[in-house]
Amino acid sequence: MKKIFAVVSFLFAFAISANAQDQKSYDEAAKKDALALIEFLGLKESMQEDFTSLFKKKHETLQNPDLSDLRKVEVSKMVATRIRAELSPDQVAKLNGNEELVKQLENSYLN
């Protein structure tokens, strides 16, 4: 009985550890995306938290294996809309000129 309990405890510990690592990778990817956008457009540092939150949700959602390709396209469109809603027309035009950054931020499901 003790051995079964020990094995089950290790399995739960491993699952929690793996989930924590996934969350950390989402956080890192989101911060990287937000920083790339802020640096490219010269935005205020105060906007980093908002964009980091948006990109974290993007990464978490798009990594869901049960998500259909159609839903991934919709998530990418939502991210694109949210990014542009926070920017001025000049900033949107500058962003649109950098296709590589746009693909990184919005994801490649739109193409």
Tab-separated table of C-alpha atoms in Angstrom:
chain	number	residue	atom	x	y	z
A	1	MET	CA	0.000	0.000	0.000
A	2	LYS	CA	2.850	2.379	0.833
A	3	LYS	CA	4.476	1.665	-2.512
A	4	ILE	CA	1.264	2.442	-4.394
A	5	PHE	CA	0.878	5.668	-2.476
A	6	ALA	CA	4.501	6.592	-3.234
A	7	VAL	CA	4.067	5.880	-6.954
A	8	VAL	CA	0.859	7.914	-7.146
A	9	SER	CA	2.536	10.773	-5.268
A	10	PHE	CA	5.435	10.782	-7.720
A	11	LEU	CA	3.046	10.807	-10.661
A	12	PHE	CA	1.183	13.819	-9.289
A	13	ALA	CA	4.442	15.613	-8.516
A	14	PHE	CA	5.678	14.979	-12.051
A	15	ALA	CA	2.413	16.221	-13.572
A	16	ILE	CA	2.484	19.408	-11.489
A	17	SER	CA	6.128	19.996	-12.379
A	18	ALA	CA	5.442	19.531	-16.095
A	19	ASN	CA	2.509	21.960	-15.934
A	20	ALA	CA	4.660	24.539	-14.157
A	21	GLN	CA	7.307	24.232	-16.874
A	22	ASP	CA	4.637	24.747	-19.568
A	23	GLN	CA	3.422	27.887	-17.804
A	24	LYS	CA	6.987	29.171	-17.573
A	25	SER	CA	7.538	28.607	-21.297
A	26	TYR	CA	4.275	30.440	-22.088
A	27	ASP	CA	5.388	33.340	-19.881
A	28	GLU	CA	8.790	33.509	-21.554
A	29	ALA	CA	7.343	33.356	-25.073
A	30	ALA	CA	4.755	36.014	-24.213
A	31	LYS	CA	7.389	38.348	-22.761
A	32	LYS	CA	9.562	37.836	-25.841
A	33	ASP	CA	6.667	38.728	-28.154
A	34	ALA	CA	5.665	41.767	-26.098
A	35	LEU	CA	9.230	43.035	-25.899
A	36	ALA	CA	9.729	42.594	-29.657
A	37	LEU	CA	6.579	44.630	-30.355
A	38	ILE	CA	7.438	47.360	-27.852
A	39	GLU	CA	11.007	47.719	-29.078
A	40	PHE	CA	10.059	47.725	-32.757
A	41	LEU	CA	7.338	50.353	-32.368
A	42	GLY	CA	8.959	52.307	-29.548
A	43	LEU	CA	5.952	51.868	-27.272
A	44	LYS	CA	5.780	52.787	-23.596
A	45	GLU	CA	7.051	50.146	-21.186
A	46	SER	CA	3.709	50.352	-19.378
A	47	MET	CA	2.082	48.589	-22.339
A	48	GLN	CA	4.310	45.540	-21.887
A	49	GLU	CA	2.093	43.976	-19.223
A	50	ASP	CA	-1.019	44.264	-21.418
A	51	PHE	CA	0.683	42.744	-24.439
A	52	THR	CA	2.366	40.048	-22.333
A	53	SER	CA	-1.027	38.983	-21.016
A	54	LEU	CA	-2.465	38.878	-24.546
A	55	PHE	CA	0.438	36.848	-25.912
A	56	LYS	CA	0.387	34.449	-22.959
A	57	LYS	CA	-3.250	33.652	-23.680
A	58	LYS	CA	-2.334	33.199	-27.342
A	59	HIS	CA	0.422	30.709	-26.572
A	60	GLU	CA	-1.664	28.780	-24.037
A	61	THR	CA	-4.630	28.541	-26.394
A	62	LEU	CA	-2.714	27.600	-29.525
A	63	GLN	CA	-0.835	24.813	-27.712
A	64	ASN	CA	-4.086	23.038	-26.912
A	65	PRO	CA	-3.968	19.788	-28.942
A	66	ASP	CA	-7.757	19.578	-29.041
A	67	LEU	CA	-8.079	22.935	-30.802
A	68	SER	CA	-9.166	22.701	-34.435
A	69	ASP	CA	-7.324	24.567	-37.186
A	70	LEU	CA	-10.389	26.757	-37.688
A	71	ARG	CA	-10.339	27.772	-34.030
A	72	LYS	CA	-6.602	28.499	-34.252
A	73	VAL	CA	-7.297	30.851	-37.171
A	74	GLU	CA	-9.962	32.597	-35.093
A	75	VAL	CA	-7.580	32.981	-32.150
A	76	SER	CA	-4.943	34.446	-34.476
A	77	LYS	CA	-7.485	36.924	-35.871
A	78	MET	CA	-8.492	37.932	-32.350
A	79	VAL	CA	-4.851	38.544	-31.417
A	80	ALA	CA	-4.333	40.620	-34.578
A	81	THR	CA	-7.411	42.711	-33.786
A	82	ARG	CA	-6.376	43.272	-30.169
A	83	ILE	CA	-2.860	44.342	-31.166
A	84	ARG	CA	-4.138	46.849	-33.701
A	85	ALA	CA	-6.750	48.216	-31.308
A	86	GLU	CA	-3.961	49.374	-28.980
A	87	LEU	CA	-1.904	51.057	-31.707
A	88	SER	CA	-2.167	54.305	-33.623
A	89	PRO	CA	-2.648	54.169	-37.417
A	90	ASP	CA	1.015	55.085	-37.936
A	91	GLN	CA	2.130	52.294	-35.624
A	92	VAL	CA	-0.140	49.808	-37.409
A	93	ALA	CA	1.360	50.815	-40.756
A	94	LYS	CA	4.892	50.395	-39.375
A	95	LEU	CA	3.997	46.992	-37.914
A	96	ASN	CA	2.440	45.836	-41.181
A	97	GLY	CA	5.726	46.650	-42.898
A	98	ASN	CA	7.508	43.987	-40.834
A	99	GLU	CA	5.906	40.734	-42.009
A	100	GLU	CA	8.230	38.543	-39.945
A	101	LEU	CA	7.239	40.286	-36.710
A	102	VAL	CA	3.557	40.176	-37.649
A	103	LYS	CA	3.776	36.404	-38.184
A	104	GLN	CA	5.562	35.976	-34.861
A	105	LEU	CA	3.003	38.027	-32.956
A	106	GLU	CA	-0.210	36.904	-34.585
A	107	ASN	CA	0.948	33.397	-35.420
A	108	SER	CA	1.190	31.847	-38.851
A	109	TYR	CA	-2.331	30.398	-38.860
A	110	LEU	CA	-3.582	33.441	-40.763
A	111	ASN	CA	-1.408	32.632	-43.780
